[in-house]
Amino acid sequence: MKYTAVIGLEVHAQLLTDSKIFCGCSTAFGAEPNSHICPVCTAMPGVLPVLNRRVVEFGIRAALATSGEIAEFAQFARKNYFYPDLPKGYQISQYEYPLAKGGHVEIETNGEKKKIGLTRIHMEEDAGKLVHDDKAPFSYVDLNRTGVPLLEIVSEPDMSTPEEAGEYLRKLRSILRYLGVCDGNMEEGSFRCDANISVMPEGSKTLGTRTELKNMNSFRNVERALEYEIHRQIEVLEDGGSVVQETRLWNDQKNITESMRGKEEAHDYRYFPDPDLVPLRVDREWIAMIKTELPELPDEKIRRFQSEYNLSDYDARVLASEKELAEYFEETVSAGAPPKPASNWIMVELLHKLNDDKVFIADSPIPPKDMARLIGLIEDETISGKIAKTVFAEMYDTHKSPEVIVKEQGLVQITDSGEIAAIVDDIIAAHPDEVAAYRGGKENLLKFFIGQVMKETKGKANPKLVNDLVKKKLGA
């Protein structure tokens, strides 16, 4: 029997505010434990939360960018559960009246576009963090993260493959980063994802029992965990068993999901309106103003890159996938580089090197203006494309300008046809057997002669001139 997977994702995006959602404590990552706390975020008796206006603004930005409908009336609720890193015994979240409903994120997998619907976007506070002692039976509580603002973005169960889920997450992260509301850092937990997944017989209209997956800290892990869970649930059903509704953890070391606890339902949390926070009525004029301030988003940028720079769909998508990468490309073009060569050098040489070294494009050792100057040296035939790769590597390691490297190492391209012709003559004279074989029909020997000339000139001869002259001389 064939099965269809049904996948919905809940993303927690930490907002880039300077202070927490209900107090003035810093949200900076990596501080000493319990150094960014106060009576409000540690739930001391008698304190009252005060909503951070910036959090609401960021939520509105996210909703507008995903075509969601912003509620005229929103309300915070208490989500009750007990855990050592949650001092209040409840989390301030939203339930019945979230900030926004609806909207969608458009993805493309295997050349097919698909809209993934959004159920809701709501605001909430983060909990603290438990730190377990590896050598002793103790655990410690760090409350720095308590009260850090989150947006929870809940999708409809519109995805049916791990690839679609991965693409949805990449697109959503890209949108939030373009908006400047979340840094998308999964390793530091500022962009986290839980997945709800079930399987049902192909063609069925009845959803299967779902499980929830947690502990996935990379796009690849999300895809691997979903792939494993789909196969696990199918095997359970094929063996005549039933899928248990539960929360499962992804074990990255074993490449399996493991049972964590029974799945809670909404009634387990006993939601009720938070009496310390007044209901929220969002001013329509404020929303209109925020809408006018939205930046160009990834899909718009892809279309512009294609029309303005005549880039392929693939190139435009890669370059627009990250805000900083798109900015790097446009700064390189603004500095004088033709768009297509700039696209090629950035996507092939620079990204390859940065990925190997795990360096972000914003920290590239080669600034856009130097990349443009390198491409300029190729365009005006000062250096060949092959020599340019040597110059690029030197620029990356030493941070020197391409002109300085070319001058220091004497890499200027040989474009004197007389000089090259003399070298070609010498090569031909030194290889009479190969010349005879070429003239006898072994045309692939042409590369041999070109290679010999390039070797003799240490790669500095103009490749087109070499090609033309070798052909001409051998044909004589």
XYZ file of C-alpha atoms in Angstrom:
476
model
C 0.000 0.000 0.000
C 1.212 3.493 -0.771
C 1.010 6.196 1.860
C 0.866 9.986 1.860
C 2.635 11.997 4.549
C 0.949 15.058 6.071
C 3.337 17.587 7.626
C 2.721 20.819 9.506
C 5.434 22.929 11.129
C 5.504 25.190 14.169
C 8.381 27.663 14.028
C 9.578 29.669 17.008
C 11.445 32.742 15.798
C 13.324 34.797 18.394
C 12.832 38.479 17.692
C 15.735 40.890 17.314
C 14.628 43.283 20.012
C 17.126 44.761 22.446
C 14.904 44.050 25.434
C 12.553 41.270 26.483
C 8.855 41.125 25.707
C 7.532 42.222 29.119
C 10.505 43.934 30.830
C 13.613 45.964 30.006
C 16.177 43.165 30.455
C 18.686 42.607 27.657
C 18.157 39.818 25.115
C 21.871 39.558 24.248
C 23.034 35.983 23.683
C 25.961 34.442 25.546
C 25.952 36.514 28.755
C 26.881 35.087 32.151
C 24.037 32.894 33.489
C 21.292 34.821 35.278
C 22.867 38.213 34.540
C 20.003 39.464 32.334
C 17.123 38.997 34.729
C 14.832 41.116 36.901
C 11.806 40.621 39.173
C 9.452 40.655 36.154
C 11.072 37.920 34.050
C 11.823 35.817 37.128
C 8.191 36.087 38.265
C 8.658 37.699 41.658
C 5.401 38.340 43.545
C 3.619 41.596 42.835
C 5.274 42.438 39.512
C 3.368 43.313 36.348
C 4.402 42.737 32.727
C 4.518 45.649 30.267
C 4.284 44.763 26.570
C 7.247 45.724 24.353
C 5.801 47.716 21.414
C 8.690 46.609 19.185
C 7.572 42.970 19.534
C 4.134 43.843 18.179
C 5.700 45.789 15.311
C 7.902 42.818 14.366
C 4.879 40.520 14.493
C 2.979 42.852 12.177
C 5.930 42.914 9.765
C 5.987 39.105 9.610
C 2.229 38.902 9.094
C 2.237 41.512 6.311
C 5.165 39.822 4.538
C 3.289 36.516 4.467
C -0.099 38.037 3.474
C -1.657 37.274 6.859
C -4.678 39.069 8.299
C -3.802 41.091 11.370
C -6.464 40.831 14.050
C -8.279 43.925 15.233
C -8.430 42.320 18.659
C -5.633 40.219 20.133
C -5.185 38.912 23.626
C -2.460 37.307 25.704
C -3.225 34.079 27.546
C -1.571 32.007 30.220
C -0.382 28.595 29.031
C -0.058 26.581 32.215
C 2.593 23.940 32.664
C 5.257 23.265 35.241
C 8.906 22.976 34.400
C 12.021 24.033 36.347
C 13.023 26.682 33.800
C 9.607 28.390 33.875
C 9.473 30.364 37.149
C 5.850 31.499 36.809
C 4.489 28.013 36.213
C 2.877 29.364 33.059
C 4.017 30.914 29.819
C 2.477 34.133 28.529
C 1.403 33.290 25.013
C -1.614 33.811 22.776
C -4.332 31.265 22.159
C -7.871 32.177 21.166
C -7.017 35.628 19.797
C -3.584 35.583 18.102
C -1.964 38.577 16.455
C -2.599 37.314 12.908
C -4.289 34.498 11.026
C -3.914 33.131 7.508
C -1.333 34.006 4.893
C 1.069 31.743 3.082
C 4.673 31.067 2.106
C 5.389 30.109 -1.493
C 7.990 27.403 -2.060
C 9.448 25.636 -5.085
C 10.631 22.026 -5.095
C 11.585 20.005 -8.170
C 10.503 22.899 -10.379
C 6.965 23.020 -8.945
C 5.642 25.968 -6.951
C 3.330 25.466 -3.998
C 1.719 27.755 -1.421
C 2.019 26.572 2.180
C -0.794 28.081 4.215
C -0.261 29.689 7.602
C -2.714 29.030 10.405
C -1.614 31.790 12.733
C 1.203 34.011 13.954
C 1.259 34.808 17.643
C 3.570 36.400 20.187
C 4.871 34.729 23.328
C 7.727 34.704 25.812
C 10.518 32.133 25.865
C 11.295 29.956 28.875
C 14.675 29.633 30.602
C 17.274 26.946 30.081
C 18.383 23.964 32.146
C 22.104 23.167 32.216
C 22.865 19.595 33.258
C 26.095 18.741 35.046
C 27.966 15.983 33.187
C 29.880 14.827 36.273
C 27.398 15.181 39.114
C 23.653 14.611 39.549
C 22.849 18.313 39.412
C 21.065 20.623 37.025
C 21.320 24.407 36.967
C 18.836 26.994 35.757
C 19.796 29.931 33.550
C 16.928 32.404 33.292
C 18.583 34.842 30.856
C 16.327 33.540 28.092
C 13.177 33.838 30.184
C 10.963 36.486 28.632
C 12.872 36.733 25.357
C 10.251 37.521 22.692
C 9.202 34.855 20.216
C 6.903 34.680 17.252
C 5.264 31.305 16.842
C 4.400 30.746 13.190
C 2.108 27.760 12.686
C 1.664 26.323 9.213
C -1.260 24.395 7.818
C -0.481 20.672 7.251
C 0.140 21.423 3.576
C 3.503 19.691 3.163
C 3.833 16.071 2.095
C 7.589 15.509 1.810
C 10.661 16.303 3.923
C 12.004 18.327 0.972
C 8.940 20.583 1.029
C 9.322 21.059 4.787
C 12.995 21.965 4.388
C 12.251 24.417 1.596
C 9.414 26.008 3.611
C 11.749 26.560 6.551
C 14.492 28.042 4.361
C 12.032 30.408 2.711
C 10.425 31.459 6.001
C 13.833 32.057 7.577
C 14.899 34.110 4.568
C 11.753 36.269 4.803
C 12.248 36.919 8.531
C 15.901 37.824 7.968
C 14.994 40.209 5.137
C 12.476 41.827 7.480
C 15.175 42.238 10.142
C 12.987 40.632 12.814
C 14.996 37.416 13.422
C 18.620 36.433 12.779
C 17.588 32.862 11.904
C 20.466 31.344 13.859
C 19.403 27.736 14.415
C 22.541 26.789 16.350
C 21.799 29.427 19.002
C 18.116 28.455 19.027
C 16.745 31.700 17.617
C 14.970 29.827 14.803
C 13.486 26.567 16.109
C 11.073 24.130 14.592
C 8.674 21.448 15.811
C 7.005 19.210 13.255
C 3.639 17.456 13.346
C 3.529 14.475 11.036
C 1.158 11.666 10.153
C 0.716 9.240 7.287
C -2.447 7.966 5.622
C -3.213 5.623 2.706
C -2.790 7.367 -0.627
C -6.125 8.845 -1.728
C -7.603 8.755 1.801
C -9.355 11.819 3.236
C -8.918 10.709 6.848
C -5.822 11.964 8.603
C -3.692 9.459 10.487
C -2.570 9.795 14.091
C 0.163 12.398 14.302
C 3.343 12.599 16.286
C 5.285 15.719 17.163
C 9.030 15.935 16.504
C 11.351 18.142 18.537
C 15.086 18.765 18.945
C 15.893 19.530 15.318
C 18.547 22.242 15.050
C 19.280 22.350 11.332
C 17.382 22.148 8.066
C 19.123 18.882 7.276
C 18.097 17.400 10.624
C 14.485 18.409 10.037
C 14.507 16.612 6.691
C 16.257 13.542 8.108
C 13.935 13.352 11.119
C 10.826 13.615 8.950
C 12.143 11.028 6.528
C 12.802 8.617 9.405
C 9.434 9.265 11.043
C 7.498 8.720 7.809
C 9.137 5.333 7.352
C 8.662 4.453 11.024
C 4.937 5.212 10.981
C 4.437 3.276 7.734
C 6.244 0.263 9.209
C 4.056 0.411 12.333
C 0.907 0.405 10.189
C 2.203 -2.284 7.830
C 2.913 -4.518 10.840
C -0.702 -4.145 11.950
C 0.032 -1.716 14.777
C -1.239 1.784 15.569
C 0.699 5.028 15.656
C 0.706 6.516 19.164
C 0.044 10.244 19.531
C 3.149 11.434 21.299
C 6.067 13.838 21.282
C 9.314 12.362 19.941
C 12.891 13.628 19.983
C 15.293 13.471 17.050
C 18.507 11.672 18.054
C 21.140 13.072 15.724
C 23.757 10.516 16.790
C 21.593 7.461 16.144
C 19.602 8.977 13.246
C 16.314 7.934 14.825
C 13.358 9.515 16.617
C 12.715 8.455 20.209
C 9.614 8.711 22.368
C 9.751 11.654 24.800
C 6.267 11.955 26.293
C 2.569 11.697 25.494
C 1.363 14.547 23.311
C -0.411 17.311 25.170
C -3.611 18.821 23.841
C -4.661 22.433 24.269
C -6.929 21.593 27.207
C -3.929 20.174 29.090
C -2.527 23.706 29.261
C -5.718 25.231 30.730
C -5.382 28.436 28.725
C -7.109 31.525 30.081
C -6.724 35.279 29.359
C -3.819 36.830 31.241
C -5.363 39.235 33.771
C -2.161 41.304 33.988
C -2.205 42.358 30.324
C -4.954 44.337 28.691
C -6.356 43.140 25.351
C -4.483 44.457 22.334
C -6.185 46.607 19.710
C -3.786 47.225 16.829
C -4.140 50.636 15.222
C -4.894 50.310 11.478
C -2.877 53.426 10.640
C 0.121 51.918 12.373
C -0.231 48.764 10.266
C -0.464 50.873 7.092
C 2.685 52.755 8.052
C 4.610 49.530 8.762
C 3.472 48.187 5.388
C 5.043 51.139 3.593
C 8.337 50.424 5.354
C 8.608 46.746 4.379
C 11.808 45.948 2.465
C 12.012 44.190 -0.871
C 11.381 40.521 -0.035
C 13.037 37.426 -1.563
C 10.426 36.706 -4.267
C 10.390 40.340 -5.411
C 14.177 40.391 -5.463
C 14.342 37.195 -7.553
C 12.038 38.734 -10.159
C 14.049 41.987 -10.202
C 17.388 40.177 -10.521
C 16.026 38.351 -13.553
C 14.619 41.441 -15.238
C 17.240 44.018 -14.241
C 20.382 41.876 -14.495
C 19.161 39.253 -16.978
C 20.112 36.433 -14.600
C 18.727 32.911 -14.874
C 16.031 31.808 -12.448
C 18.574 29.582 -10.681
C 21.179 32.339 -10.278
C 18.574 34.825 -9.072
C 17.230 32.374 -6.484
C 20.665 31.553 -5.095
C 21.722 35.203 -4.870
C 18.422 36.313 -3.308
C 18.304 33.456 -0.809
C 20.134 35.519 1.814
C 19.789 39.257 2.310
C 23.535 39.742 2.836
C 24.380 37.673 -0.255
C 21.999 39.721 -2.397
C 23.564 42.910 -1.046
C 27.073 41.610 -1.800
C 26.079 40.846 -5.394
C 24.482 44.250 -5.938
C 27.443 46.079 -4.400
C 29.784 44.155 -6.719
C 27.712 45.163 -9.734
C 27.481 48.751 -8.494
C 31.288 48.780 -8.283
C 31.479 48.086 -12.013
C 31.327 44.323 -12.516
C 29.026 42.979 -15.255
C 26.118 41.075 -13.591
C 26.662 37.625 -15.096
C 30.437 37.377 -14.386
C 29.753 38.779 -10.908
C 27.092 36.128 -10.347
C 29.449 33.374 -11.532
C 32.402 34.448 -9.399
C 30.300 34.916 -6.278
C 28.329 31.680 -6.620
C 31.155 29.410 -7.785
C 34.398 30.675 -6.292
C 33.462 32.834 -3.316
C 30.565 30.809 -1.867
C 32.490 27.581 -2.306
C 35.412 28.968 -0.328
C 33.241 30.588 2.349
C 31.244 27.383 2.821
C 34.433 25.353 3.193
C 35.673 27.774 5.848
C 32.215 28.176 7.462
C 32.360 31.947 7.006
C 29.259 34.096 6.440
C 29.120 36.282 3.340
C 28.932 39.345 5.590
C 32.395 38.417 6.890
C 33.917 37.733 3.478
C 37.617 38.643 3.399
C 37.090 39.918 -0.151
C 34.930 43.053 -0.183
C 32.552 43.606 -3.150
C 34.671 46.428 -4.598
C 37.737 44.141 -4.802
C 35.655 41.387 -6.375
C 34.514 43.916 -8.990
C 38.133 44.981 -9.636
C 39.204 41.348 -10.102
C 36.430 40.821 -12.649
C 37.452 44.088 -14.296
C 41.006 42.789 -14.789
C 39.584 39.769 -16.609
C 37.229 41.878 -18.705
C 40.010 44.205 -19.930
C 42.276 41.166 -20.555
C 44.909 42.211 -18.020
C 44.760 38.663 -16.646
C 43.269 35.435 -17.927
C 40.422 33.618 -16.225
C 42.852 30.930 -15.088
C 45.265 33.439 -13.563
C 42.287 35.176 -11.952
C 41.673 32.079 -9.840
C 45.230 32.343 -8.511
C 44.693 36.033 -7.788
C 41.351 35.270 -6.100
C 42.972 32.727 -3.757
C 45.676 35.253 -2.852
C 43.084 37.982 -2.255
C 41.138 35.663 0.030
C 44.197 34.767 2.101
C 46.055 38.095 2.209
C 43.217 40.675 1.797
C 45.379 42.431 -0.808
C 43.822 44.161 -3.792
C 43.915 42.262 -7.110
C 46.055 44.957 -8.762
C 48.735 44.660 -6.077
C 48.827 40.868 -6.378
C 49.052 40.983 -10.184
C 51.888 43.504 -9.992
C 53.809 41.720 -7.219
C 53.650 38.345 -8.951
C 53.995 39.546 -12.547
C 50.742 37.960 -13.632
C 49.790 40.366 -16.422
C 48.387 38.452 -19.359
C 50.533 38.075 -22.490
C 48.521 39.513 -25.358
C 51.396 40.134 -27.778
C 50.556 37.839 -30.708
C 54.154 37.936 -31.942
C 55.482 36.742 -28.602
C 52.922 33.952 -28.387
C 53.482 32.929 -32.031
C 57.191 32.481 -31.358
C 56.452 30.203 -28.400
C 53.973 28.190 -30.507
C 56.643 27.731 -33.180
C 59.090 26.407 -30.589
C 56.523 23.960 -29.182
C 55.648 22.649 -32.643
C 59.313 22.234 -33.529
C 59.940 20.277 -30.321
C 57.114 17.762 -30.942
C 57.308 16.528 -34.570
C 55.610 13.172 -33.829
C 52.597 14.875 -32.257
C 52.413 17.325 -35.142
C 52.337 14.459 -37.622
C 49.673 12.650 -35.596
C 47.516 15.783 -35.431
C 47.815 16.393 -39.136
C 47.030 12.703 -39.629
C 43.644 13.108 -37.965
C 44.200 13.051 -34.173
C 42.541 16.430 -33.599
C 42.340 15.967 -29.849
C 46.099 16.650 -29.763
C 45.172 20.309 -30.163
C 44.705 20.464 -26.380
C 48.204 19.050 -25.910
C 49.794 21.907 -27.863
C 47.661 24.547 -26.145
C 48.608 23.058 -22.788
C 52.296 23.179 -23.673
C 52.061 26.868 -24.596
C 50.181 27.710 -21.394
C 52.759 25.759 -19.394
C 55.601 27.620 -21.088
C 53.962 30.996 -20.320
C 52.959 29.934 -16.791
C 49.307 30.378 -17.684
C 49.732 34.035 -18.645
C 49.146 33.737 -22.398
C 45.798 34.934 -23.708
C 43.887 31.646 -24.178
C 42.008 32.807 -27.284
C 45.184 33.974 -28.986
C 46.916 30.703 -28.125
C 44.012 28.676 -29.482
C 43.904 30.647 -32.745
C 47.662 30.593 -33.294
C 48.098 26.880 -32.529
C 45.319 25.997 -34.977
C 46.788 28.278 -37.596
C 50.328 26.948 -37.223
C 49.333 23.277 -37.148
C 47.132 23.749 -40.166
C 49.965 25.249 -42.161
